[in-house]
């Protein structure tokens, strides 16, 4: 079995479980993004909700990316990491007053607005601060992303965004709000999208919507197509960097930008997933009646994606080169859903072996909980373990 090139002897001395971030993989990913977008009017914002580890954030800031935030806490984390307010966009269906105020106080670039009542509240709070809020309308394009139903967001039945049928009404209201400036339109169709066709569908929809706005005398400065580019969870060693080239090409070729218009992206998973692993130790190998269980010291409290979305993470035994055998790889939490993988082929496994759950850099550490009164996981970077 091919495995990650990790400093296993260093790992031996560290208490498990912990997250490990390979910053070289992250830097190469960021270089690739910057290289592929440098000649286009493209601006990439990192979706902080995927991972806010301070070292990871610093590396992303150093590469010059903007930030996509979905809470006041994330706006604060982006500012604290030194990402300029002029590169921060703020989305979310339920922004609280304090979160909107925080964005206004710091003059963030744009609020991605999801409803009429939200527009009215932002206007009121902006009047209170004597400011003008820049907003983009988050439009629900009714594009199917062919991904897990918990992570598709762009269909009419989802709670997100403004439906196309309501667009004219919303635009008319925006015109009447004194302290709102409409600077763009925003979309986000889902997550872990590996078949790129839905992005092409999105481009077609964006073109139609742009023509509709123009016909009504409205030219917008910004189009934001959100995030959602998927990664290869099966083969992180062969495909550490997602298909950015094909992804950006779709937008370059199929989305018609107007002169001076900027195209914004909000990528989370595609930027950070492959640089991270959850490192755990085998506590026990237990023989069941018909199967073997490898019981780890990490569970869904550290990495909830398998329990929450039946997500697949590649599992590598970093300590063993023994012939492969089949295991149910499980955690120690008192819930039957605390399973990382069933009937999984892994090198012969014993108590004390180090296990890497790969591609865990996105929606891993940030979703950790203290259930069963467990400690939140710590994290190390490749720079720290050099
Ligand atoms: C979650 C989210 C993203 C990032 O999604 P990824 O699948 O991680 O790229 C981007 N934009 C918005 C509005 C989001 O909610």
Short mmCIF file of C-alpha atoms and ligand atoms in Angstrom, two decimals:
data_model
loop_
_atom_site.label_atom_id
_atom_site.label_comp_id
_atom_site.label_asym_id
_atom_site.label_seq_id
_atom_site.Cartn_x
_atom_site.Cartn_y
_atom_site.Cartn_z
CA UNK A 1 0.00 0.00 0.00
CA UNK A 2 1.31 3.45 -0.96
CA UNK A 3 1.42 5.75 2.01
CA UNK A 4 1.93 9.37 2.90
CA UNK A 5 5.51 10.52 3.20
CA UNK A 6 5.22 11.50 6.86
CA UNK A 7 7.85 11.85 9.63
CA UNK A 8 6.70 8.72 11.45
CA UNK A 9 9.59 8.65 13.94
CA UNK A 10 8.66 12.18 15.01
CA UNK A 11 5.03 11.09 15.31
CA UNK A 12 6.07 8.29 17.70
CA UNK A 13 6.92 10.86 20.37
CA UNK A 14 3.63 12.77 20.13
CA UNK A 15 0.50 11.98 22.07
CA UNK A 16 -2.32 10.85 19.78
CA UNK A 17 -4.78 11.68 18.33
CA UNK A 18 -3.59 14.83 16.58
CA UNK A 19 -3.97 16.60 13.26
CA UNK A 20 -0.95 16.90 11.00
CA UNK A 21 -0.76 19.53 8.27
CA UNK A 22 1.80 19.16 5.50
CA UNK A 23 2.38 22.83 4.65
CA UNK A 24 4.42 21.90 1.57
CA UNK A 25 1.30 20.34 0.03
CA UNK A 26 -0.67 23.44 1.00
CA UNK A 27 1.93 25.80 -0.49
CA UNK A 28 2.04 23.84 -3.74
CA UNK A 29 -1.76 23.95 -3.91
CA UNK A 30 -1.77 27.73 -3.40
CA UNK A 31 0.99 28.24 -5.98
CA UNK A 32 -1.04 26.26 -8.49
CA UNK A 33 -4.13 28.43 -7.85
CA UNK A 34 -2.16 31.66 -8.14
CA UNK A 35 -0.39 30.49 -11.27
CA UNK A 36 -3.67 29.47 -12.98
CA UNK A 37 -5.54 32.69 -12.14
CA UNK A 38 -2.84 35.36 -12.51
CA UNK A 39 -3.78 36.45 -16.03
CA UNK A 40 -7.56 36.51 -15.45
CA UNK A 41 -9.72 38.98 -13.51
CA UNK A 42 -10.25 36.18 -10.97
CA UNK A 43 -10.11 36.58 -7.21
CA UNK A 44 -9.97 33.52 -4.97
CA UNK A 45 -11.31 33.66 -1.43
CA UNK A 46 -10.53 30.89 1.00
CA UNK A 47 -13.67 29.54 2.74
CA UNK A 48 -12.57 29.64 6.37
CA UNK A 49 -15.19 27.20 7.52
CA UNK A 50 -13.09 24.33 6.15
CA UNK A 51 -10.19 24.96 8.55
CA UNK A 52 -9.02 27.86 10.72
CA UNK A 53 -5.81 26.40 12.10
CA UNK A 54 -3.61 29.51 12.61
CA UNK A 55 -0.61 28.10 10.67
CA UNK A 56 -2.85 27.05 7.80
CA UNK A 57 -4.51 30.48 7.74
CA UNK A 58 -1.14 32.26 7.79
CA UNK A 59 0.07 30.19 4.85
CA UNK A 60 -3.08 31.07 2.91
CA UNK A 61 -2.78 34.76 3.79
CA UNK A 62 0.86 34.74 2.63
CA UNK A 63 -0.32 33.45 -0.76
CA UNK A 64 -2.55 36.54 -1.02
CA UNK A 65 -5.96 34.90 -1.04
CA UNK A 66 -9.07 36.63 0.25
CA UNK A 67 -11.51 35.17 2.78
CA UNK A 68 -15.03 33.80 2.56
CA UNK A 69 -16.68 33.85 5.99
CA UNK A 70 -19.97 32.45 7.25
CA UNK A 71 -19.95 33.83 10.80
CA UNK A 72 -18.73 36.79 12.83
CA UNK A 73 -16.15 34.51 14.41
CA UNK A 74 -14.74 33.73 10.97
CA UNK A 75 -14.69 37.42 9.98
CA UNK A 76 -12.67 38.04 13.13
CA UNK A 77 -10.34 35.10 12.44
CA UNK A 78 -9.72 36.34 8.89
CA UNK A 79 -8.92 39.86 10.14
CA UNK A 80 -6.72 38.47 12.95
CA UNK A 81 -4.80 36.40 10.39
CA UNK A 82 -4.05 39.62 8.52
CA UNK A 83 -6.35 39.10 5.56
CA UNK A 84 -7.37 42.61 4.44
CA UNK A 85 -11.04 43.59 4.99
CA UNK A 86 -11.15 44.59 1.33
CA UNK A 87 -10.82 40.88 0.46
CA UNK A 88 -13.42 39.54 2.91
CA UNK A 89 -16.86 38.36 1.84
CA UNK A 90 -19.49 37.32 4.37
CA UNK A 91 -22.25 34.80 3.55
CA UNK A 92 -24.85 32.90 5.57
CA UNK A 93 -28.66 32.63 5.83
CA UNK A 94 -28.74 33.69 9.46
CA UNK A 95 -26.41 36.60 10.15
CA UNK A 96 -26.95 37.99 13.66
CA UNK A 97 -26.95 41.76 14.25
CA UNK A 98 -23.57 41.72 16.00
CA UNK A 99 -22.06 39.84 13.08
CA UNK A 100 -23.39 42.36 10.56
CA UNK A 101 -22.15 45.23 12.76
CA UNK A 102 -18.70 43.65 12.93
CA UNK A 103 -18.58 43.45 9.15
CA UNK A 104 -19.71 47.07 8.79
CA UNK A 105 -17.26 48.37 11.41
CA UNK A 106 -14.40 46.74 9.55
CA UNK A 107 -15.58 47.77 6.07
CA UNK A 108 -15.54 44.26 4.67
CA UNK A 109 -15.73 43.99 0.90
CA UNK A 110 -19.16 42.40 0.57
CA UNK A 111 -22.14 40.86 2.36
CA UNK A 112 -23.58 37.98 0.39
CA UNK A 113 -27.25 38.47 1.17
CA UNK A 114 -29.75 35.62 1.18
CA UNK A 115 -33.16 37.24 1.88
CA UNK A 116 -35.22 40.45 1.88
CA UNK A 117 -35.45 40.71 5.70
CA UNK A 118 -31.66 40.39 5.87
CA UNK A 119 -31.25 43.24 3.36
CA UNK A 120 -33.49 45.44 5.48
CA UNK A 121 -31.57 44.70 8.66
CA UNK A 122 -28.19 45.35 7.02
CA UNK A 123 -29.54 48.67 5.70
CA UNK A 124 -30.77 49.69 9.18
CA UNK A 125 -27.50 48.76 10.86
CA UNK A 126 -25.53 50.55 8.14
CA UNK A 127 -27.61 53.70 8.69
CA UNK A 128 -26.78 53.40 12.41
CA UNK A 129 -23.06 53.40 11.60
CA UNK A 130 -23.29 56.02 8.87
CA UNK A 131 -21.93 53.52 6.35
CA UNK A 132 -22.91 52.04 3.04
CA UNK A 133 -22.91 48.25 2.95
CA UNK A 134 -21.73 46.60 -0.25
CA UNK A 135 -23.88 43.58 -0.99
CA UNK A 136 -24.15 40.77 -3.50
CA UNK A 137 -27.38 38.85 -3.90
CA UNK A 138 -26.99 35.15 -3.30
CA UNK A 139 -29.09 33.62 -6.01
CA UNK A 140 -30.29 30.06 -5.96
CA UNK A 141 -29.60 29.00 -9.57
CA UNK A 142 -31.49 25.69 -9.28
CA UNK A 143 -28.46 23.74 -10.51
CA UNK A 144 -28.01 20.17 -9.29
CA UNK A 145 -24.52 19.39 -8.06
CA UNK A 146 -24.77 15.58 -8.08
CA UNK A 147 -23.28 15.33 -4.64
CA UNK A 148 -24.49 14.09 -1.25
CA UNK A 149 -27.88 15.65 -0.42
CA UNK A 150 -26.51 17.15 2.81
CA UNK A 151 -23.94 19.13 0.84
CA UNK A 152 -25.95 20.32 -2.14
CA UNK A 153 -27.13 23.89 -1.73
CA UNK A 154 -28.16 25.23 -5.13
CA UNK A 155 -31.63 23.72 -5.53
CA UNK A 156 -34.92 25.57 -4.95
CA UNK A 157 -35.74 23.24 -2.08
CA UNK A 158 -32.61 24.28 -0.12
CA UNK A 159 -32.75 26.98 2.53
CA UNK A 160 -29.98 28.99 0.85
CA UNK A 161 -30.23 31.99 -1.43
CA UNK A 162 -32.89 33.96 -3.27
CA UNK A 163 -34.96 32.05 -5.83
CA UNK A 164 -34.85 33.22 -9.44
CA UNK A 165 -38.58 33.98 -9.43
CA UNK A 166 -38.04 36.55 -6.68
CA UNK A 167 -35.08 38.31 -8.21
CA UNK A 168 -36.87 41.32 -9.70
CA UNK A 169 -38.76 41.97 -6.49
CA UNK A 170 -35.52 41.87 -4.48
CA UNK A 171 -33.69 44.15 -6.92
CA UNK A 172 -36.51 46.69 -6.71
CA UNK A 173 -36.28 46.66 -2.90
CA UNK A 174 -32.49 47.09 -3.01
CA UNK A 175 -32.93 50.30 -5.03
CA UNK A 176 -35.04 51.77 -2.25
CA UNK A 177 -32.56 51.04 0.54
CA UNK A 178 -30.45 54.14 1.17
CA UNK A 179 -27.35 52.52 2.68
CA UNK A 180 -27.04 49.45 0.48
CA UNK A 181 -24.93 49.33 -2.66
CA UNK A 182 -25.51 46.35 -4.92
CA UNK A 183 -22.10 45.29 -6.25
CA UNK A 184 -22.69 41.78 -7.47
CA UNK A 185 -24.38 38.43 -7.61
CA UNK A 186 -23.34 35.33 -5.71
CA UNK A 187 -23.84 31.60 -6.13
CA UNK A 188 -22.72 28.44 -4.35
CA UNK A 189 -24.11 25.15 -5.63
CA UNK A 190 -22.68 22.57 -3.25
CA UNK A 191 -19.55 20.84 -2.08
CA UNK A 192 -17.24 17.95 -3.08
CA UNK A 193 -18.23 18.35 -6.73
CA UNK A 194 -15.91 16.14 -8.80
CA UNK A 195 -17.95 15.91 -12.00
CA UNK A 196 -17.34 19.41 -13.34
CA UNK A 197 -20.49 19.55 -15.55
CA UNK A 198 -22.59 21.31 -12.86
CA UNK A 199 -20.10 24.21 -12.92
CA UNK A 200 -20.69 24.54 -16.65
CA UNK A 201 -24.46 24.54 -15.98
CA UNK A 202 -23.84 27.29 -13.46
CA UNK A 203 -21.99 29.38 -16.07
CA UNK A 204 -24.97 29.11 -18.41
CA UNK A 205 -27.31 30.25 -15.64
CA UNK A 206 -25.01 33.13 -14.68
CA UNK A 207 -24.94 34.32 -18.32
CA UNK A 208 -28.74 34.30 -18.45
CA UNK A 209 -29.03 36.18 -15.18
CA UNK A 210 -26.45 38.74 -16.27
CA UNK A 211 -28.41 39.38 -19.47
CA UNK A 212 -31.57 39.79 -17.45
CA UNK A 213 -29.92 42.37 -15.18
CA UNK A 214 -28.50 44.25 -18.17
CA UNK A 215 -31.90 44.32 -19.84
CA UNK A 216 -33.08 46.08 -16.70
CA UNK A 217 -30.24 48.59 -16.85
CA UNK A 218 -28.15 47.04 -14.09
CA UNK A 219 -24.48 46.24 -14.66
CA UNK A 220 -22.78 44.57 -11.73
CA UNK A 221 -19.08 44.80 -10.95
CA UNK A 222 -18.76 41.34 -9.42
CA UNK A 223 -19.82 37.80 -10.03
CA UNK A 224 -19.10 35.27 -7.31
CA UNK A 225 -19.48 31.60 -8.20
CA UNK A 226 -18.80 30.22 -4.72
CA UNK A 227 -16.80 27.07 -4.11
CA UNK A 228 -17.44 23.35 -4.11
CA UNK A 229 -14.61 21.90 -6.18
CA UNK A 230 -14.06 18.35 -4.95
CA UNK A 231 -10.91 16.43 -4.16
CA UNK A 232 -9.79 12.84 -4.65
CA UNK A 233 -10.39 11.10 -1.31
CA UNK A 234 -9.49 7.67 -2.76
CA UNK A 235 -5.99 8.56 -3.97
CA UNK A 236 -4.52 11.47 -2.01
CA UNK A 237 -0.97 10.26 -2.74
CA UNK A 238 -1.50 10.31 -6.52
CA UNK A 239 -3.71 13.42 -6.64
CA UNK A 240 -2.61 15.74 -3.84
CA UNK A 241 -3.64 18.78 -5.89
CA UNK A 242 -7.23 19.08 -7.14
CA UNK A 243 -8.23 19.67 -10.76
CA UNK A 244 -7.87 23.43 -10.64
CA UNK A 245 -6.80 23.74 -14.25
CA UNK A 246 -9.98 22.15 -15.64
CA UNK A 247 -12.08 23.99 -13.06
CA UNK A 248 -10.87 27.51 -13.86
CA UNK A 249 -10.94 26.70 -17.58
CA UNK A 250 -14.69 26.04 -17.41
CA UNK A 251 -15.36 29.52 -16.04
CA UNK A 252 -12.87 31.16 -18.42
CA UNK A 253 -14.56 29.52 -21.40
CA UNK A 254 -18.22 29.44 -20.45
CA UNK A 255 -18.92 32.45 -18.27
CA UNK A 256 -19.10 35.76 -20.12
CA UNK A 257 -17.63 38.54 -18.01
CA UNK A 258 -18.38 42.17 -18.84
CA UNK A 259 -15.51 44.67 -19.19
CA UNK A 260 -14.06 45.49 -15.78
CA UNK A 261 -16.03 42.74 -14.10
CA UNK A 262 -14.34 40.49 -11.55
CA UNK A 263 -15.05 36.82 -11.04
CA UNK A 264 -14.77 35.62 -7.44
CA UNK A 265 -14.32 32.07 -6.18
CA UNK A 266 -14.79 30.73 -2.66
CA UNK A 267 -12.84 27.51 -2.33
CA UNK A 268 -12.55 25.66 0.95
CA UNK A 269 -12.10 21.92 0.68
CA UNK A 270 -10.05 22.05 -2.53
CA UNK A 271 -7.45 24.24 -0.82
CA UNK A 272 -6.95 22.48 2.51
CA UNK A 273 -8.30 18.92 2.44
CA UNK A 274 -5.25 17.14 1.04
CA UNK A 275 -2.69 18.81 3.31
CA UNK A 276 -4.18 17.35 6.48
CA UNK A 277 -4.38 13.95 8.16
CA UNK A 278 -5.74 12.82 11.48
CA UNK A 279 -3.05 10.73 13.16
CA UNK A 280 -4.26 8.13 15.61
CA UNK A 281 -3.02 5.06 17.43
CA UNK A 282 -4.54 1.59 17.53
CA UNK A 283 -5.72 0.89 21.07
CA UNK A 284 -6.94 -2.66 20.54
CA UNK A 285 -7.48 -5.20 17.81
CA UNK A 286 -10.62 -7.08 18.74
CA UNK A 287 -11.73 -10.30 17.12
CA UNK A 288 -15.47 -10.34 16.48
CA UNK A 289 -17.40 -13.45 15.46
CA UNK A 290 -16.92 -12.80 11.74
CA UNK A 291 -14.64 -9.77 11.58
CA UNK A 292 -11.77 -7.91 13.18
CA UNK A 293 -12.13 -4.46 14.68
CA UNK A 294 -9.24 -2.00 14.78
CA UNK A 295 -10.20 0.29 17.65
CA UNK A 296 -8.50 3.69 17.39
CA UNK A 297 -7.93 6.40 19.96
CA UNK A 298 -9.61 8.85 17.55
CA UNK A 299 -13.33 8.86 16.91
CA UNK A 300 -16.01 11.07 15.44
CA UNK A 301 -15.17 13.65 18.08
CA UNK A 302 -11.99 14.32 16.06
CA UNK A 303 -13.31 13.56 12.54
CA UNK A 304 -17.07 13.47 12.12
CA UNK A 305 -17.34 13.26 8.31
CA UNK A 306 -17.69 9.45 8.09
CA UNK A 307 -20.41 9.40 10.79
CA UNK A 308 -22.18 12.49 9.44
CA UNK A 309 -22.11 11.95 5.66
CA UNK A 310 -20.86 8.35 5.27
CA UNK A 311 -17.74 10.06 3.90
CA UNK A 312 -14.75 8.01 2.82
CA UNK A 313 -11.27 8.72 4.14
CA UNK A 314 -8.30 6.66 3.06
CA UNK A 315 -6.77 4.89 6.06
CA UNK A 316 -3.08 4.01 6.17
CA UNK A 317 -1.27 2.03 8.84
CA UNK A 318 2.01 3.96 9.01
CA UNK A 319 3.67 1.39 11.28
CA UNK A 320 3.05 -1.85 9.41
CA UNK A 321 4.21 -3.50 6.19
CA UNK A 322 2.51 -6.82 7.03
CA UNK A 323 0.17 -8.41 4.47
CA UNK A 324 -3.17 -6.67 4.18
CA UNK A 325 -6.17 -7.87 6.15
CA UNK A 326 -9.74 -6.72 6.52
CA UNK A 327 -10.78 -4.54 9.46
CA UNK A 328 -13.69 -2.49 10.64
CA UNK A 329 -11.88 0.67 11.73
CA UNK A 330 -13.76 2.25 14.62
CA UNK A 331 -13.39 4.89 17.30
CA UNK A 332 -13.86 4.73 21.08
CA UNK A 333 -17.03 6.87 21.33
CA UNK A 334 -20.15 5.33 22.86
CA UNK A 335 -22.23 5.56 19.66
CA UNK A 336 -22.69 2.88 16.98
CA UNK A 337 -22.07 5.48 14.27
CA UNK A 338 -18.48 5.92 15.46
CA UNK A 339 -17.06 3.98 12.52
CA UNK A 340 -14.42 5.26 10.09
CA UNK A 341 -14.64 2.36 7.64
CA UNK A 342 -16.11 -1.11 7.36
CA UNK A 343 -14.36 -4.14 5.80
CA UNK A 344 -11.28 -2.02 5.08
CA UNK A 345 -8.08 -3.55 3.67
CA UNK A 346 -5.14 -2.46 5.79
CA UNK A 347 -1.67 -3.81 6.55
CA UNK A 348 -1.75 -6.29 9.44
CA UNK A 349 -2.51 -4.17 12.47
CA UNK A 350 -1.49 -4.32 16.12
CA UNK A 351 -1.94 -2.32 19.29
CA UNK A 352 0.20 0.83 19.19
CA UNK A 353 0.37 1.16 15.39
CA UNK A 354 0.10 4.70 14.02
CA UNK A 355 -2.84 5.22 11.68
CA UNK A 356 -3.31 8.12 9.26
CA UNK A 357 -6.83 9.12 8.22
CA UNK A 358 -6.01 11.00 5.04
CA UNK A 359 -7.53 14.03 3.30
CA UNK A 360 -8.75 15.35 6.64
CA UNK A 361 -7.58 18.96 6.26
CA UNK A 362 -11.08 20.23 5.43
CA UNK A 363 -14.06 19.92 7.76
CA UNK A 364 -11.96 17.86 10.16
CA UNK A 365 -10.35 19.67 13.08
CA UNK A 366 -12.87 22.51 12.85
CA UNK A 367 -15.81 20.14 13.40
CA UNK A 368 -14.27 18.44 16.45
CA UNK A 369 -16.39 18.18 19.58
CA UNK A 370 -15.87 17.35 23.24
CA UNK A 371 -18.56 14.67 23.34
CA UNK A 372 -17.77 12.06 26.01
CA UNK A 373 -15.75 14.89 27.60
CA UNK A 374 -12.84 14.27 25.28
CA UNK A 375 -10.14 16.89 24.77
CA UNK A 376 -10.23 18.83 21.52
CA UNK A 377 -7.50 17.59 19.15
CA UNK A 378 -4.19 19.44 18.87
CA UNK A 379 -2.45 20.05 15.55
CA UNK A 380 1.14 20.07 14.27
CA UNK A 381 2.50 21.27 10.96
CA UNK A 382 5.33 19.89 8.88
CA UNK A 383 7.24 23.14 9.62
CA UNK A 384 6.99 22.47 13.36
CA UNK A 385 8.19 18.86 13.07
CA UNK A 386 11.14 19.54 10.78
C1 LIG B 1 -18.99 26.16 2.38
C2 LIG B 1 -19.00 27.27 1.44
C3 LIG B 1 -17.97 27.42 0.53
C4 LIG B 1 -16.81 26.44 0.40
O1 LIG B 1 -17.22 25.20 -0.01
P1 LIG B 1 -16.12 24.09 -0.41
O2 LIG B 1 -16.93 22.95 -0.86
O3 LIG B 1 -15.34 23.79 0.82
O4 LIG B 1 -15.28 24.67 -1.50
C5 LIG B 1 -18.01 28.51 -0.32
N1 LIG B 1 -19.02 29.40 -0.26
C6 LIG B 1 -20.03 29.29 0.61
C7 LIG B 1 -21.10 30.31 0.62
C8 LIG B 1 -20.06 28.22 1.49
O5 LIG B 1 -21.07 28.11 2.35
#
